[in-house]
């Protein structure tokens, strides 16, 4: 099957009509005609080297993928029969369009599909996998999952063959943390193996097993299986009043590490499941979701779509020492910092696999972008890593990705890929001097195919300009302890880009997606000055009404007593300059 579609969606014009929401009948026809959501029985990648040692068993349905939390799909370099990906090849809508609820839930639940390297002239995929053995649990039909939540993992105690990996080190046990690699060390040789770095070497935890090639492991916190810290209540309780200034610093945290070399080739463990801070939903959770029917916003609430803010404008002019941001929609930002133009999680496609089409156009036309100096990726879910958009980038573009994700880019011809573990950094030369990119933890997970649950890491980025200006991009995350630790390690964050959407039903998504009140708490924990909400108003991934995140973030901010001008609740396409 093709890698979505070879032709990426053209950018949307600024004008947009105000159509009425699609009717269920038309949505059904659209879904059948243009959405590759029909599940396939455990699609697989062609095996070239035989089954690998089984990875760690994870809980959850076998095929309940999600665009917001990782739609079920398999990437393949094989030449099997291609199913045309109509979803991403449609012309962009000139204006907001009502979402198309998938017939019987299939489109919204992460269809079993495949991403093929045949549509990309880059080097073909290397990692391949055979179908799960009879002992592994059969995948759930796509109709039983959720776009905003569906972890796709084996529910069987006896995992089937895993994707063959080059790395030979075994995953850390769920209860133990892994060592942190030397901050300034060179790339691990091809034949060497290494364990994941400690999520936070400052916190006490059980010692991790020693690596046979890298010596004793540094202790780190045991995070696997633990519920994400945060308020137990799932309602809309606003955070309590806070001082008008940044949060007071807590106990001292380790200083940021020395930057690693750019573009080094590294080896990683087979799984990062020991980094999870909340358990992934299982079959019972998906069954409950199906019973409750809370997969998408109600039809009545979809009438709010024409009211979603969309005000595209010109990009701020670059200037020495200037830091500016433009919201292109969802988690895609154009960040001008340190003389560089940086894209975060760029998604310029009208539709992503397993979800209804975007309800607001892209805020910045692709042809209006200045030359892109760098791209940062938070994790591999389809609404954050979009293959058609990535194909439009020059292959020499520097890309910063989480540990375990460099291969995805290198097989597509990218030559300047830097992958980092939590708390690691690299520097890229800019007009004003070196700009530093620190990869920091998040409360989330990763999945892109049937067999790669948590095979790559997830996190956020702290981008620091030579003059000390700091922008924090959270990516996708739930609320928890990491925010306070990030704020202690990187004091003086000027701007925090935090997600506020895709949070209902709360009982299922609280561990991996912040709601508006959580985002305000996270902002306080970070000690940041300005909060810019994101991850709403673009793709309707869950059950809350389209305008609810905006109303709740404004109400939650008001309770803090902070200046209103420090909440940048931007329309899609709008820009702000940090003063």
Coordinates of C-alpha atoms in Angstrom, one line a residue:
X1 CA 0.0 0.0 0.0
X2 CA 1.2 3.5 -0.6
X3 CA 2.6 5.8 1.9
X4 CA -0.6 7.7 2.2
X5 CA -0.4 9.4 -1.3
X6 CA 2.5 10.5 -3.3
X7 CA 1.0 13.9 -4.0
X8 CA 0.7 15.8 -0.8
X9 CA -2.3 18.0 -0.2
X10 CA -2.0 21.5 -1.5
X11 CA -2.2 24.2 1.0
X12 CA -5.6 25.6 1.7
X13 CA -6.5 29.2 0.7
X14 CA -7.4 31.6 3.3
X15 CA -11.1 31.9 2.4
X16 CA -13.3 29.2 3.8
X17 CA -17.1 28.8 3.4
X18 CA -19.2 27.8 6.3
X19 CA -20.7 24.5 5.3
X20 CA -23.2 22.6 7.4
X21 CA -21.9 19.4 9.1
X22 CA -22.0 16.3 7.1
X23 CA -25.0 14.0 7.5
X24 CA -24.4 10.5 8.6
X25 CA -25.4 9.2 5.2
X26 CA -22.9 11.4 3.4
X27 CA -20.3 10.6 5.9
X28 CA -20.8 7.0 5.2
X29 CA -20.5 7.5 1.5
X30 CA -17.3 9.6 2.0
X31 CA -15.9 7.1 4.3
X32 CA -16.5 4.3 1.9
X33 CA -15.1 6.3 -1.1
X34 CA -12.2 8.1 0.3
X35 CA -11.1 6.9 3.6
X36 CA -8.8 3.9 3.7
X37 CA -10.3 2.8 7.0
X38 CA -11.3 -0.7 6.1
X39 CA -9.5 -3.0 8.5
X40 CA -7.3 -5.7 7.1
X41 CA -6.5 -8.8 9.1
X42 CA -3.2 -8.1 10.8
X43 CA -1.3 -6.6 7.9
X44 CA 2.3 -7.3 8.1
X45 CA 5.6 -6.3 6.7
X46 CA 7.5 -8.8 4.6
X47 CA 9.9 -10.8 6.6
X48 CA 13.5 -10.7 5.3
X49 CA 15.4 -12.0 8.2
X50 CA 13.1 -14.3 10.0
X51 CA 11.2 -13.5 13.2
X52 CA 13.1 -11.7 15.9
X53 CA 13.1 -12.4 19.6
X54 CA 9.7 -11.5 21.0
X55 CA 9.5 -8.0 22.5
X56 CA 7.8 -7.2 25.8
X57 CA 4.2 -7.9 25.9
X58 CA 2.0 -4.9 26.1
X59 CA -1.6 -4.7 27.0
X60 CA -4.3 -3.4 24.8
X61 CA -6.3 -4.4 21.8
X62 CA -4.5 -5.7 18.8
X63 CA -5.9 -3.2 16.3
X64 CA -7.5 -0.2 17.9
X65 CA -5.2 2.4 16.5
X66 CA -5.7 6.1 16.4
X67 CA -4.5 9.1 14.6
X68 CA -4.2 10.9 17.9
X69 CA -2.7 8.0 19.7
X70 CA -1.3 6.0 16.9
X71 CA -3.5 4.6 14.2
X72 CA -3.0 1.0 13.3
X73 CA -1.0 0.6 10.2
X74 CA 2.0 -1.2 8.9
X75 CA 4.8 0.3 6.9
X76 CA 6.1 -2.0 4.2
X77 CA 8.8 -2.0 1.6
X78 CA 7.2 -5.0 -0.1
X79 CA 5.6 -5.0 -3.5
X80 CA 2.3 -6.4 -2.4
X81 CA -1.0 -5.3 -4.0
X82 CA -1.4 -1.6 -3.4
X83 CA -4.6 -0.1 -2.1
X84 CA -4.8 3.5 -3.2
X85 CA -4.7 6.0 -0.4
X86 CA -7.4 8.3 -1.4
X87 CA -7.6 9.9 2.0
X88 CA -4.5 12.2 1.7
X89 CA -4.7 12.9 -2.0
X90 CA -7.9 15.0 -2.0
X91 CA -7.5 18.7 -2.7
X92 CA -7.5 20.8 0.3
X93 CA -10.8 22.3 1.4
X94 CA -10.9 26.0 0.9
X95 CA -12.5 26.4 4.2
X96 CA -13.6 24.4 7.3
X97 CA -15.5 21.3 6.7
X98 CA -17.6 19.3 9.1
X99 CA -15.9 16.1 10.1
X100 CA -17.0 12.9 8.6
X101 CA -18.0 10.4 11.3
X102 CA -16.8 7.0 10.1
X103 CA -19.4 4.5 9.3
X104 CA -19.6 2.0 12.2
X105 CA -16.6 3.7 13.7
X106 CA -13.9 2.2 11.4
X107 CA -12.4 5.4 10.0
X108 CA -12.1 7.0 13.3
X109 CA -10.6 4.1 15.1
X110 CA -7.3 3.7 13.4
X111 CA -7.7 1.4 10.4
X112 CA -5.3 -1.3 9.7
X113 CA -3.4 0.1 6.8
X114 CA 0.1 0.1 5.4
X115 CA 2.6 2.8 4.7
X116 CA 4.7 1.7 1.8
X117 CA 8.1 2.9 0.7
X118 CA 7.2 2.2 -2.9
X119 CA 5.8 5.7 -3.3
X120 CA 8.9 7.3 -2.0
X121 CA 12.2 7.2 -4.0
X122 CA 14.1 7.0 -0.8
X123 CA 15.8 3.8 0.4
X124 CA 13.3 1.1 1.1
X125 CA 12.3 0.2 4.7
X126 CA 14.6 -2.3 6.4
X127 CA 12.6 -3.3 9.4
X128 CA 10.1 -6.0 8.5
X129 CA 7.9 -8.3 10.4
X130 CA 5.9 -11.5 9.9
X131 CA 2.3 -11.8 11.0
X132 CA 1.8 -12.7 14.6
X133 CA 2.0 -16.3 15.5
X134 CA -1.2 -18.3 16.3
X135 CA -0.4 -17.9 19.9
X136 CA -0.7 -14.1 19.8
X137 CA -4.1 -12.5 20.2
X138 CA -5.9 -11.7 16.9
X139 CA -6.3 -8.0 16.2
X140 CA -9.6 -6.4 17.1
X141 CA -11.5 -5.0 14.2
X142 CA -10.8 -1.4 13.6
X143 CA -14.4 -0.5 14.4
X144 CA -13.8 -1.3 18.1
X145 CA -11.1 1.3 18.6
X146 CA -10.9 5.0 19.0
X147 CA -9.1 7.7 17.0
X148 CA -8.1 9.5 20.1
X149 CA -7.1 6.7 22.2
X150 CA -6.6 3.3 20.8
X151 CA -3.4 1.7 21.9
X152 CA -2.7 -1.2 19.7
X153 CA -0.9 -3.9 21.5
X154 CA -0.9 -7.6 21.9
X155 CA -3.4 -8.8 24.5
X156 CA -1.9 -12.2 24.6
X157 CA 0.5 -13.5 27.1
X158 CA 2.5 -15.1 24.4
X159 CA 3.6 -12.4 22.0
X160 CA 4.1 -13.3 18.4
X161 CA 7.2 -12.6 16.4
X162 CA 8.3 -9.0 16.7
X163 CA 9.8 -6.8 14.1
X164 CA 13.4 -7.7 13.5
X165 CA 15.6 -5.0 15.0
X166 CA 19.3 -4.3 14.5
X167 CA 19.7 -3.6 18.2
X168 CA 20.5 -6.7 20.1
X169 CA 20.0 -5.4 23.6
X170 CA 17.0 -6.7 25.5
X171 CA 14.4 -4.2 26.9
X172 CA 14.6 -3.1 30.4
X173 CA 12.3 -4.8 32.8
X174 CA 9.0 -2.9 33.3
X175 CA 9.9 -2.1 36.8
X176 CA 13.4 -0.9 36.3
X177 CA 14.7 2.3 34.7
X178 CA 17.5 2.3 32.2
X179 CA 20.9 4.0 32.3
X180 CA 21.5 7.5 30.9
X181 CA 24.2 7.4 28.2
X182 CA 27.2 9.7 28.5
X183 CA 26.1 13.2 27.5
X184 CA 29.1 14.0 25.4
X185 CA 30.0 10.5 24.2
X186 CA 30.4 9.6 20.6
X187 CA 28.0 7.5 18.6
X188 CA 27.7 3.9 19.6
X189 CA 29.4 1.6 17.0
X190 CA 27.2 -0.3 14.7
X191 CA 27.8 -3.6 16.5
X192 CA 27.4 -2.1 19.9
X193 CA 24.2 -2.2 21.9
X194 CA 22.9 0.2 24.6
X195 CA 20.1 0.5 27.0
X196 CA 17.8 3.6 27.1
X197 CA 18.9 6.5 29.2
X198 CA 17.4 7.1 32.6
X199 CA 14.3 9.3 32.3
X200 CA 15.6 11.3 35.2
X201 CA 18.9 10.4 36.9
X202 CA 18.1 12.8 39.7
X203 CA 15.2 10.8 41.0
X204 CA 15.8 7.6 43.2
X205 CA 14.9 4.3 41.7
X206 CA 15.9 0.7 41.5
X207 CA 19.1 0.1 39.6
X208 CA 18.8 -0.9 36.0
X209 CA 20.6 -3.9 34.6
X210 CA 24.1 -3.3 33.4
X211 CA 24.7 -3.1 29.7
X212 CA 27.3 -5.6 28.4
X213 CA 28.9 -2.9 26.3
X214 CA 28.5 0.3 28.3
X215 CA 29.2 -0.6 31.8
X216 CA 27.0 -0.1 34.9
X217 CA 23.7 1.6 34.5
X218 CA 22.9 4.9 36.1
X219 CA 19.9 4.6 38.3
X220 CA 16.7 6.2 37.2
X221 CA 13.0 6.2 38.2
X222 CA 10.9 3.2 37.6
X223 CA 8.0 4.4 35.6
X224 CA 6.5 1.4 33.8
X225 CA 2.9 0.7 34.5
X226 CA 2.5 3.6 37.0
X227 CA -0.5 5.8 36.6
X228 CA 0.4 9.3 35.4
X229 CA 0.5 11.7 38.3
X230 CA -2.2 14.3 38.2
X231 CA -5.6 15.1 39.6
X232 CA -7.8 12.1 40.0
X233 CA -10.9 14.1 39.1
X234 CA -11.7 14.1 35.5
X235 CA -14.0 17.1 35.5
X236 CA -13.2 20.7 34.5
X237 CA -12.0 21.9 37.9
X238 CA -9.9 24.9 37.3
X239 CA -6.4 25.2 38.8
X240 CA -6.2 27.2 42.0
X241 CA -4.9 30.8 42.1
X242 CA -1.3 31.3 41.5
X243 CA 1.2 34.1 41.8
X244 CA 1.4 36.3 38.8
X245 CA 5.1 35.5 38.3
X246 CA 6.7 32.1 37.3
X247 CA 6.4 29.3 39.8
X248 CA 9.0 29.3 42.5
X249 CA 11.9 26.9 41.9
X250 CA 12.0 23.7 43.7
X251 CA 14.9 21.5 44.7
X252 CA 17.9 21.8 42.4
X253 CA 17.9 19.5 39.3
X254 CA 20.9 18.3 37.3
X255 CA 22.2 20.8 34.8
X256 CA 21.4 20.2 31.1
X257 CA 23.9 17.8 29.5
X258 CA 26.6 18.7 27.0
X259 CA 25.3 18.5 23.4
X260 CA 25.8 15.4 21.5
X261 CA 27.3 15.3 18.0
X262 CA 24.8 15.9 15.1
X263 CA 23.7 13.1 12.8
X264 CA 25.4 10.3 14.7
X265 CA 24.2 6.7 14.1
X266 CA 23.1 5.1 17.4
X267 CA 21.6 1.8 18.6
X268 CA 18.7 1.5 20.9
X269 CA 16.8 -1.2 22.9
X270 CA 13.9 -3.0 21.2
X271 CA 11.3 -1.3 23.4
X272 CA 10.8 1.9 25.4
X273 CA 7.7 0.5 27.2
X274 CA 9.5 0.9 30.5
X275 CA 9.1 4.7 30.0
X276 CA 5.3 4.6 30.1
X277 CA 3.7 6.5 32.9
X278 CA 0.2 5.2 32.6
X279 CA -1.0 1.8 31.3
X280 CA -2.3 1.6 27.8
X281 CA -6.0 0.9 27.5
X282 CA -6.9 -2.7 26.9
X283 CA -9.8 -4.6 25.3
X284 CA -12.2 -3.9 28.2
X285 CA -11.6 -0.1 27.8
X286 CA -12.3 -0.3 24.1
X287 CA -15.4 -2.4 24.7
X288 CA -16.6 0.3 27.2
X289 CA -16.0 3.0 24.7
X290 CA -18.0 1.1 22.1
X291 CA -20.9 0.7 24.7
X292 CA -20.9 4.4 25.6
X293 CA -20.6 5.5 22.0
X294 CA -18.4 8.5 23.0
X295 CA -16.1 8.3 20.0
X296 CA -16.7 11.7 18.4
X297 CA -18.4 15.0 19.3
X298 CA -22.2 15.0 19.0
X299 CA -23.8 16.0 15.7
X300 CA -25.3 19.0 17.5
X301 CA -21.9 20.3 18.7
X302 CA -20.5 20.0 15.2
X303 CA -22.4 23.2 14.3
X304 CA -19.6 25.0 16.2
X305 CA -17.2 24.3 13.4
X306 CA -17.7 27.5 11.5
X307 CA -17.0 29.4 14.6
X308 CA -13.5 27.9 15.0
X309 CA -10.9 30.8 14.8
X310 CA -9.0 31.0 11.6
X311 CA -7.0 34.2 10.8
X312 CA -4.1 33.5 8.5
X313 CA -1.6 36.4 8.1
X314 CA 1.9 37.1 7.0
X315 CA 4.8 35.5 8.9
X316 CA 6.8 37.9 11.1
X317 CA 9.9 39.3 9.5
X318 CA 13.1 37.8 10.8
X319 CA 15.4 40.0 12.9
X320 CA 18.5 39.4 15.0
X321 CA 17.5 38.1 18.4
X322 CA 13.8 37.9 17.5
X323 CA 11.7 34.9 18.5
X324 CA 8.3 34.5 16.9
X325 CA 5.8 31.7 16.4
X326 CA 3.0 31.0 13.9
X327 CA 0.4 28.4 14.4
X328 CA -0.2 26.3 11.3
X329 CA -2.8 24.1 13.1
X330 CA -2.8 21.1 15.5
X331 CA 0.8 20.7 16.7
X332 CA 2.4 22.3 13.7
X333 CA 4.2 25.6 14.4
X334 CA 6.6 27.8 12.5
X335 CA 9.1 28.8 15.1
X336 CA 11.6 31.6 14.3
X337 CA 14.4 31.4 16.9
X338 CA 18.1 32.2 16.9
X339 CA 18.0 33.0 13.2
X340 CA 16.5 29.6 12.3
X341 CA 13.1 28.6 11.0
X342 CA 12.0 25.5 12.8
X343 CA 8.9 23.4 12.0
X344 CA 7.3 21.3 14.8
X345 CA 5.4 18.1 14.0
X346 CA 4.6 19.4 10.4
X347 CA 1.2 18.2 9.1
X348 CA 0.1 20.0 6.0
X349 CA -2.2 17.2 4.7
X350 CA -5.9 17.7 4.6
X351 CA -6.5 14.2 6.1
X352 CA -4.5 11.9 8.2
X353 CA -4.9 8.1 8.4
X354 CA -7.9 7.0 10.5
X355 CA -9.4 10.4 11.2
X356 CA -12.0 12.8 9.6
X357 CA -10.6 15.6 7.5
X358 CA -9.3 18.7 9.1
X359 CA -11.9 21.2 10.0
X360 CA -9.8 24.3 9.5
X361 CA -7.3 24.8 6.6
X362 CA -3.6 24.9 7.2
X363 CA -2.7 28.3 8.7
X364 CA 0.4 28.8 6.5
X365 CA 0.5 27.9 2.8
X366 CA 3.5 25.6 2.1
X367 CA 4.7 28.0 -0.7
X368 CA 4.7 30.8 1.8
X369 CA 7.2 29.1 4.2
X370 CA 10.7 30.5 4.3
X371 CA 13.5 27.9 3.9
X372 CA 13.2 25.4 6.7
X373 CA 16.4 25.1 8.7
X374 CA 15.2 22.3 11.1
X375 CA 12.3 20.0 11.9
X376 CA 11.5 18.6 15.4
X377 CA 9.3 15.5 15.8
X378 CA 7.7 14.6 19.1
X379 CA 6.6 11.1 18.3
X380 CA 5.5 8.8 15.5
X381 CA 1.7 9.0 15.7
X382 CA 0.1 9.9 12.4
X383 CA -1.2 13.3 13.5
X384 CA 2.3 14.3 14.4
X385 CA 4.4 12.6 11.8
X386 CA 2.8 12.9 8.4
X387 CA 4.6 11.2 5.5
X388 CA 3.1 13.3 2.6
X389 CA 4.3 16.5 4.4
X390 CA 7.7 15.1 5.1
X391 CA 8.2 14.2 1.5
X392 CA 7.9 17.9 0.6
X393 CA 11.0 18.7 2.6
X394 CA 14.5 18.8 1.1
X395 CA 16.3 15.6 2.1
X396 CA 19.2 17.6 3.5
X397 CA 16.9 19.3 6.1
X398 CA 18.2 18.7 9.6
X399 CA 15.7 16.7 11.5
X400 CA 15.6 16.1 15.3
X401 CA 13.7 13.0 16.4
X402 CA 13.1 10.8 19.4
X403 CA 15.3 7.7 20.0
X404 CA 14.4 4.9 17.6
X405 CA 12.9 7.0 14.9
X406 CA 15.9 8.0 12.8
X407 CA 15.5 4.9 10.6
X408 CA 12.1 6.1 9.4
X409 CA 13.7 9.2 8.0
X410 CA 16.9 7.7 6.7
X411 CA 15.0 5.1 4.6
X412 CA 13.2 8.1 3.0
X413 CA 16.5 9.7 2.0
X414 CA 17.1 12.1 4.9
X415 CA 20.8 12.5 5.5
X416 CA 20.9 14.8 8.6
X417 CA 18.9 13.1 11.3
X418 CA 19.7 13.4 15.0
X419 CA 17.9 11.1 17.4
X420 CA 18.1 11.8 21.1
X421 CA 17.1 10.2 24.4
X422 CA 15.3 12.1 27.2
X423 CA 17.5 14.9 28.7
X424 CA 19.9 14.8 25.7
X425 CA 20.6 17.7 23.5
X426 CA 22.3 18.8 20.2
X427 CA 23.1 22.2 18.8
X428 CA 22.6 23.5 15.3
X429 CA 24.5 26.6 14.0
X430 CA 22.2 29.6 13.4
X431 CA 22.7 33.2 12.3
X432 CA 22.8 34.4 15.9
X433 CA 25.0 31.5 17.1
X434 CA 24.3 27.8 18.0
X435 CA 20.6 27.0 18.8
X436 CA 20.2 24.2 21.3
X437 CA 17.6 21.4 21.0
X438 CA 16.9 19.5 24.2
X439 CA 14.6 16.4 24.1
X440 CA 12.6 16.1 27.2
X441 CA 10.1 13.5 28.6
X442 CA 6.3 13.4 28.0
X443 CA 3.5 11.4 29.4
X444 CA 2.5 9.6 26.2
X445 CA 3.5 6.6 24.0
X446 CA 4.3 5.6 20.4
X447 CA 2.9 3.4 17.7
X448 CA 2.7 3.5 14.0
X449 CA 2.3 -0.1 12.8
X450 CA 0.8 -3.4 14.2
X451 CA 4.2 -4.5 15.6
X452 CA 6.0 -1.4 16.9
X453 CA 4.2 -0.3 20.1
X454 CA 6.7 1.8 22.1
X455 CA 9.6 0.8 19.7
X456 CA 10.5 4.5 19.5
X457 CA 10.5 7.2 22.2
X458 CA 8.2 10.1 22.6
X459 CA 8.7 13.5 24.2
X460 CA 8.9 17.3 23.8
X461 CA 11.6 19.8 22.9
X462 CA 13.1 22.8 24.6
X463 CA 14.6 25.1 22.0
X464 CA 17.1 27.7 23.4
X465 CA 18.4 30.6 21.4
X466 CA 21.9 31.9 21.8
X467 CA 20.6 34.9 23.8
X468 CA 18.8 32.5 26.2
X469 CA 15.2 32.7 24.9
X470 CA 13.5 29.4 25.4
X471 CA 10.5 27.8 23.7
X472 CA 9.1 24.6 25.0
X473 CA 7.1 22.4 22.6
X474 CA 5.3 19.7 24.5
X475 CA 4.1 17.5 21.5
X476 CA 1.5 15.1 22.9
X477 CA 1.3 14.5 26.6
X478 CA -0.8 13.9 29.6
X479 CA -0.3 15.8 32.9
X480 CA 2.2 14.6 35.4
X481 CA 5.5 15.0 37.2
X482 CA 7.7 15.6 34.2
X483 CA 6.6 19.3 33.8
X484 CA 8.0 20.3 37.2
X485 CA 11.3 18.5 36.4
X486 CA 11.5 20.2 33.0
X487 CA 11.0 23.6 34.6
X488 CA 13.7 23.0 37.1
X489 CA 16.3 21.8 34.5
X490 CA 15.4 24.6 32.1
X491 CA 14.5 27.7 34.1
X492 CA 13.2 30.8 32.4
X493 CA 11.0 29.2 29.7
X494 CA 9.6 32.1 27.8
X495 CA 6.9 30.3 25.8
X496 CA 5.2 26.9 26.4
X497 CA 3.3 25.4 23.5
X498 CA 0.9 23.0 25.2
X499 CA -1.9 20.7 24.0
X500 CA -5.5 21.3 25.2
X501 CA -7.6 19.1 23.0
X502 CA -8.5 15.4 22.3
X503 CA -9.2 14.7 25.9
X504 CA -12.7 13.1 26.1
X505 CA -13.6 10.6 27.4
X506 CA -11.4 11.5 30.3
X507 CA -11.4 8.1 31.9
X508 CA -9.5 6.8 28.9
X509 CA -7.4 9.7 27.7
X510 CA -6.3 11.4 31.0
X511 CA -2.9 9.7 31.1
X512 CA -1.9 10.7 27.5
X513 CA -3.7 14.0 26.7
X514 CA -3.9 17.1 28.8
X515 CA -7.2 18.9 29.0
X516 CA -7.3 22.8 29.3
X517 CA -7.1 22.8 33.1
X518 CA -4.2 20.3 33.0
X519 CA -2.4 22.6 30.5
X520 CA -2.6 25.5 32.9
X521 CA -1.2 23.4 35.7
X522 CA 1.6 22.2 33.4
X523 CA 2.4 25.8 32.5
X524 CA 2.6 26.7 36.2
X525 CA 4.8 23.7 36.9
X526 CA 7.1 24.7 34.1
X527 CA 7.5 28.2 35.4
X528 CA 6.9 29.5 31.9
X529 CA 5.9 33.1 31.1
X530 CA 3.6 32.7 28.1
X531 CA 1.2 29.8 27.3
X532 CA 0.1 29.1 23.7
X533 CA -2.5 26.4 23.4
X534 CA -2.4 23.9 20.5
X535 CA -3.7 20.4 19.5
X536 CA -7.3 21.6 19.0
X537 CA -9.4 23.2 16.3
X538 CA -7.8 21.2 13.5
X539 CA -8.6 17.5 13.7
X540 CA -11.6 16.4 15.8
X541 CA -10.0 13.4 17.4
X542 CA -12.3 12.8 20.4
X543 CA -15.7 13.5 22.0
X544 CA -15.5 17.1 23.3
X545 CA -17.3 19.8 21.4
X546 CA -15.1 21.7 19.0
X547 CA -15.1 25.0 20.8
X548 CA -15.0 23.6 24.4
X549 CA -11.1 23.6 24.7
X550 CA -11.0 27.3 24.0
X551 CA -13.7 28.3 26.5
X552 CA -12.1 26.1 29.2
X553 CA -8.6 27.3 28.7
X554 CA -9.7 30.9 29.0
X555 CA -11.7 30.2 32.2
X556 CA -8.8 28.2 33.7
X557 CA -6.3 30.9 32.9
X558 CA -8.5 33.6 34.6
X559 CA -8.4 31.7 37.9
X560 CA -4.7 31.9 38.1
X561 CA -4.6 35.7 38.2
X562 CA -1.9 35.8 35.5
X563 CA -2.0 38.7 32.9
X564 CA -4.4 38.0 30.1
X565 CA -1.8 38.9 27.5
X566 CA 0.3 36.0 28.6
X567 CA -2.3 33.6 27.2
X568 CA -1.8 33.4 23.5
X569 CA -5.0 31.6 22.4
X570 CA -4.2 32.2 18.8
X571 CA -6.5 31.5 15.8
X572 CA -5.1 29.0 13.3
X573 CA -2.7 31.0 11.0
X574 CA -1.9 33.8 13.5
X575 CA 1.5 34.8 14.7
X576 CA 3.1 36.4 17.8
X577 CA 6.5 37.8 18.6
X578 CA 8.1 37.4 22.0
X579 CA 9.1 40.7 23.4

